[in-house]
Coordinates of C-alpha atoms in Angstrom, one line a residue:
M1 CA 11.0 -22.1 -17.4
E2 CA 10.8 -20.1 -14.2
E3 CA 12.1 -16.6 -14.4
Q4 CA 15.1 -15.7 -12.2
Y5 CA 15.1 -12.4 -10.3
S6 CA 18.2 -10.6 -9.2
K7 CA 18.8 -9.9 -5.5
E8 CA 18.3 -6.2 -6.2
D9 CA 14.9 -6.9 -7.9
I10 CA 13.8 -8.9 -4.8
Q11 CA 15.0 -6.2 -2.4
D12 CA 13.2 -3.5 -4.3
Y13 CA 10.0 -5.5 -4.5
S14 CA 10.3 -6.4 -0.8
S15 CA 10.8 -2.8 0.4
R16 CA 7.7 -1.7 -1.7
I17 CA 5.6 -4.6 -0.2
H18 CA 6.9 -3.7 3.3
K19 CA 5.7 -0.1 2.9
L20 CA 2.4 -1.2 1.6
M21 CA 1.9 -3.6 4.6
Q22 CA 2.6 -0.7 7.0
D23 CA 0.2 1.7 5.3
L24 CA -2.5 -0.9 4.5
D25 CA -6.0 0.2 5.4
L26 CA -8.0 -3.0 5.8
S27 CA -11.4 -1.5 6.1
I28 CA -14.7 -1.7 4.2
G29 CA -17.7 0.6 3.9
I30 CA -21.1 -0.4 4.9
G31 CA -22.2 -1.0 1.3
G32 CA -19.3 -3.3 0.7
L33 CA -19.9 -5.1 3.9
S34 CA -23.6 -5.5 3.0
R35 CA -22.9 -6.8 -0.5
T36 CA -20.1 -9.1 0.7
C37 CA -22.1 -10.7 3.5
N38 CA -25.5 -10.5 1.8
V39 CA -26.9 -8.7 4.9
P40 CA -29.0 -5.5 4.5
Q41 CA -27.4 -2.3 5.5
S42 CA -30.3 -1.7 8.0
K43 CA -29.4 -4.9 9.8
I44 CA -25.7 -3.9 9.9
R45 CA -26.7 -0.5 11.4
Y46 CA -28.9 -2.3 13.9
W47 CA -26.1 -4.7 14.9
E48 CA -23.8 -1.7 15.3
Q49 CA -26.4 0.1 17.5
K50 CA -26.6 -2.9 19.7
G51 CA -22.8 -3.0 20.0
Y52 CA -22.4 -6.3 18.2
I53 CA -20.1 -4.9 15.5
H54 CA -18.1 -1.7 15.5
C55 CA -17.1 0.8 12.9
Q56 CA -13.8 2.6 12.9
K57 CA -14.2 6.1 14.3
G58 CA -13.4 8.8 11.7
D59 CA -14.6 12.4 11.6
K60 CA -18.4 12.9 11.4
N61 CA -18.3 13.8 7.7
T62 CA -16.9 10.5 6.6
S63 CA -18.8 7.3 5.8
H64 CA -18.8 4.4 8.2
R65 CA -15.7 2.2 7.7
Y66 CA -15.6 -1.2 9.3
P67 CA -12.4 -3.2 9.9
Y68 CA -12.0 -5.9 7.2
S69 CA -12.4 -8.5 10.0
S70 CA -16.0 -7.4 10.3
I71 CA -16.7 -9.6 7.2
I72 CA -15.9 -12.6 9.2
K73 CA -17.7 -11.4 12.3
V74 CA -20.9 -10.7 10.4
E75 CA -20.6 -14.1 8.7
L76 CA -20.2 -15.8 12.1
I77 CA -23.2 -14.0 13.5
K78 CA -25.2 -15.1 10.4
S79 CA -24.0 -18.7 10.9
F80 CA -25.0 -18.8 14.5
L81 CA -28.4 -17.2 13.7
N82 CA -28.9 -19.9 11.0
S83 CA -28.1 -22.5 13.7
G84 CA -31.0 -21.2 15.8
Y85 CA -29.3 -18.9 18.2
T86 CA -30.9 -15.6 19.2
L87 CA -29.2 -12.5 17.9
A88 CA -27.7 -11.7 21.3
K89 CA -26.3 -15.2 21.8
A90 CA -25.0 -15.3 18.2
A91 CA -23.2 -12.0 18.7
E92 CA -21.8 -13.2 22.0
K93 CA -20.5 -16.4 20.4
A94 CA -19.0 -14.4 17.6
E95 CA -17.3 -12.1 20.1
V96 CA -14.5 -14.6 20.4
F97 CA -13.5 -13.6 16.9
D98 CA -12.8 -10.0 18.1
K99 CA -10.1 -11.3 20.3
T100 CA -8.4 -13.2 17.4
G101 CA -9.8 -11.6 14.2
S102 CA -7.2 -8.9 13.8
L103 CA -4.4 -11.3 14.3
L104 CA -3.6 -11.7 10.6
H105 CA -3.6 -7.9 10.1
R106 CA -1.3 -7.5 13.2
I107 CA 1.0 -10.2 11.9
A108 CA 1.2 -8.5 8.5
K109 CA 1.8 -5.1 10.0
Q110 CA 4.2 -6.0 12.9
R111 CA 6.0 -9.2 11.8
F112 CA 6.4 -9.0 8.1
N113 CA 10.1 -8.1 7.5
C114 CA 10.8 -8.7 3.9
I115 CA 10.5 -11.0 0.9
D116 CA 13.7 -12.9 0.2
M117 CA 15.0 -16.0 -1.5
V118 CA 16.0 -19.2 0.3
D119 CA 17.6 -22.0 -1.6
E120 CA 16.5 -20.1 -4.8
R121 CA 12.9 -20.2 -3.6
P122 CA 10.6 -17.3 -2.7
A123 CA 10.4 -16.8 1.1
I124 CA 8.9 -14.4 3.6
D125 CA 11.0 -13.2 6.4
M126 CA 8.7 -12.7 9.4
G127 CA 11.5 -11.2 11.5
P128 CA 13.7 -12.2 14.4
L129 CA 13.1 -14.5 17.3
K130 CA 12.6 -12.7 20.6
E131 CA 15.5 -14.5 22.2
D132 CA 17.9 -14.3 19.3
S133 CA 17.7 -11.4 16.9
E134 CA 20.1 -13.0 14.4
R135 CA 17.8 -15.9 13.8
H136 CA 14.6 -15.1 11.8
V137 CA 11.4 -17.0 11.1
Y138 CA 11.0 -17.7 7.4
F139 CA 8.2 -19.3 5.4
V140 CA 9.7 -20.8 2.2
D141 CA 7.6 -21.7 -0.8
Y142 CA 8.5 -25.2 -2.1
D143 CA 6.2 -25.5 -5.1
G144 CA 3.1 -24.3 -3.3
N145 CA 3.9 -25.9 0.1
L146 CA 5.1 -23.5 2.8
E147 CA 7.7 -24.7 5.1
A148 CA 8.6 -22.8 8.3
Q149 CA 12.3 -22.4 8.9
I150 CA 14.6 -20.7 11.4
I151 CA 17.4 -19.0 9.4
K152 CA 20.4 -17.2 10.8
K153 CA 20.8 -13.8 9.1
N154 CA 24.2 -12.2 8.7

């Protein structure tokens, strides 16, 4: 039997998640990037020197931190290299990802409004429509299938 949560429980949980999403640091160190992508740190440093990937700038006493999207960028470069492209061409082709790669992070940070219940089902409120602030975009979970809905909020 599925556990029922009170509206207060959902609101408390939602406000905690909202704060986490705002403060979320989606970055990874060079060691984690190397292990995750199975690419030597020396190669990552070389790619960074060439300008193919970029670390987040911190003060000079901190270790290199890469945006989490660097995992996908490094994997794309590897994939293009494995397909026979030169490093320069592989990096150029993977550059498209820079324009779109942070999209999920921006959506989570800018559009996530709250967790709610719709028809007694868990739902994510992704905020109001630009042209009508009373109508919100929701993603409602129907037993694992997400359904997008526009719902008027009171």
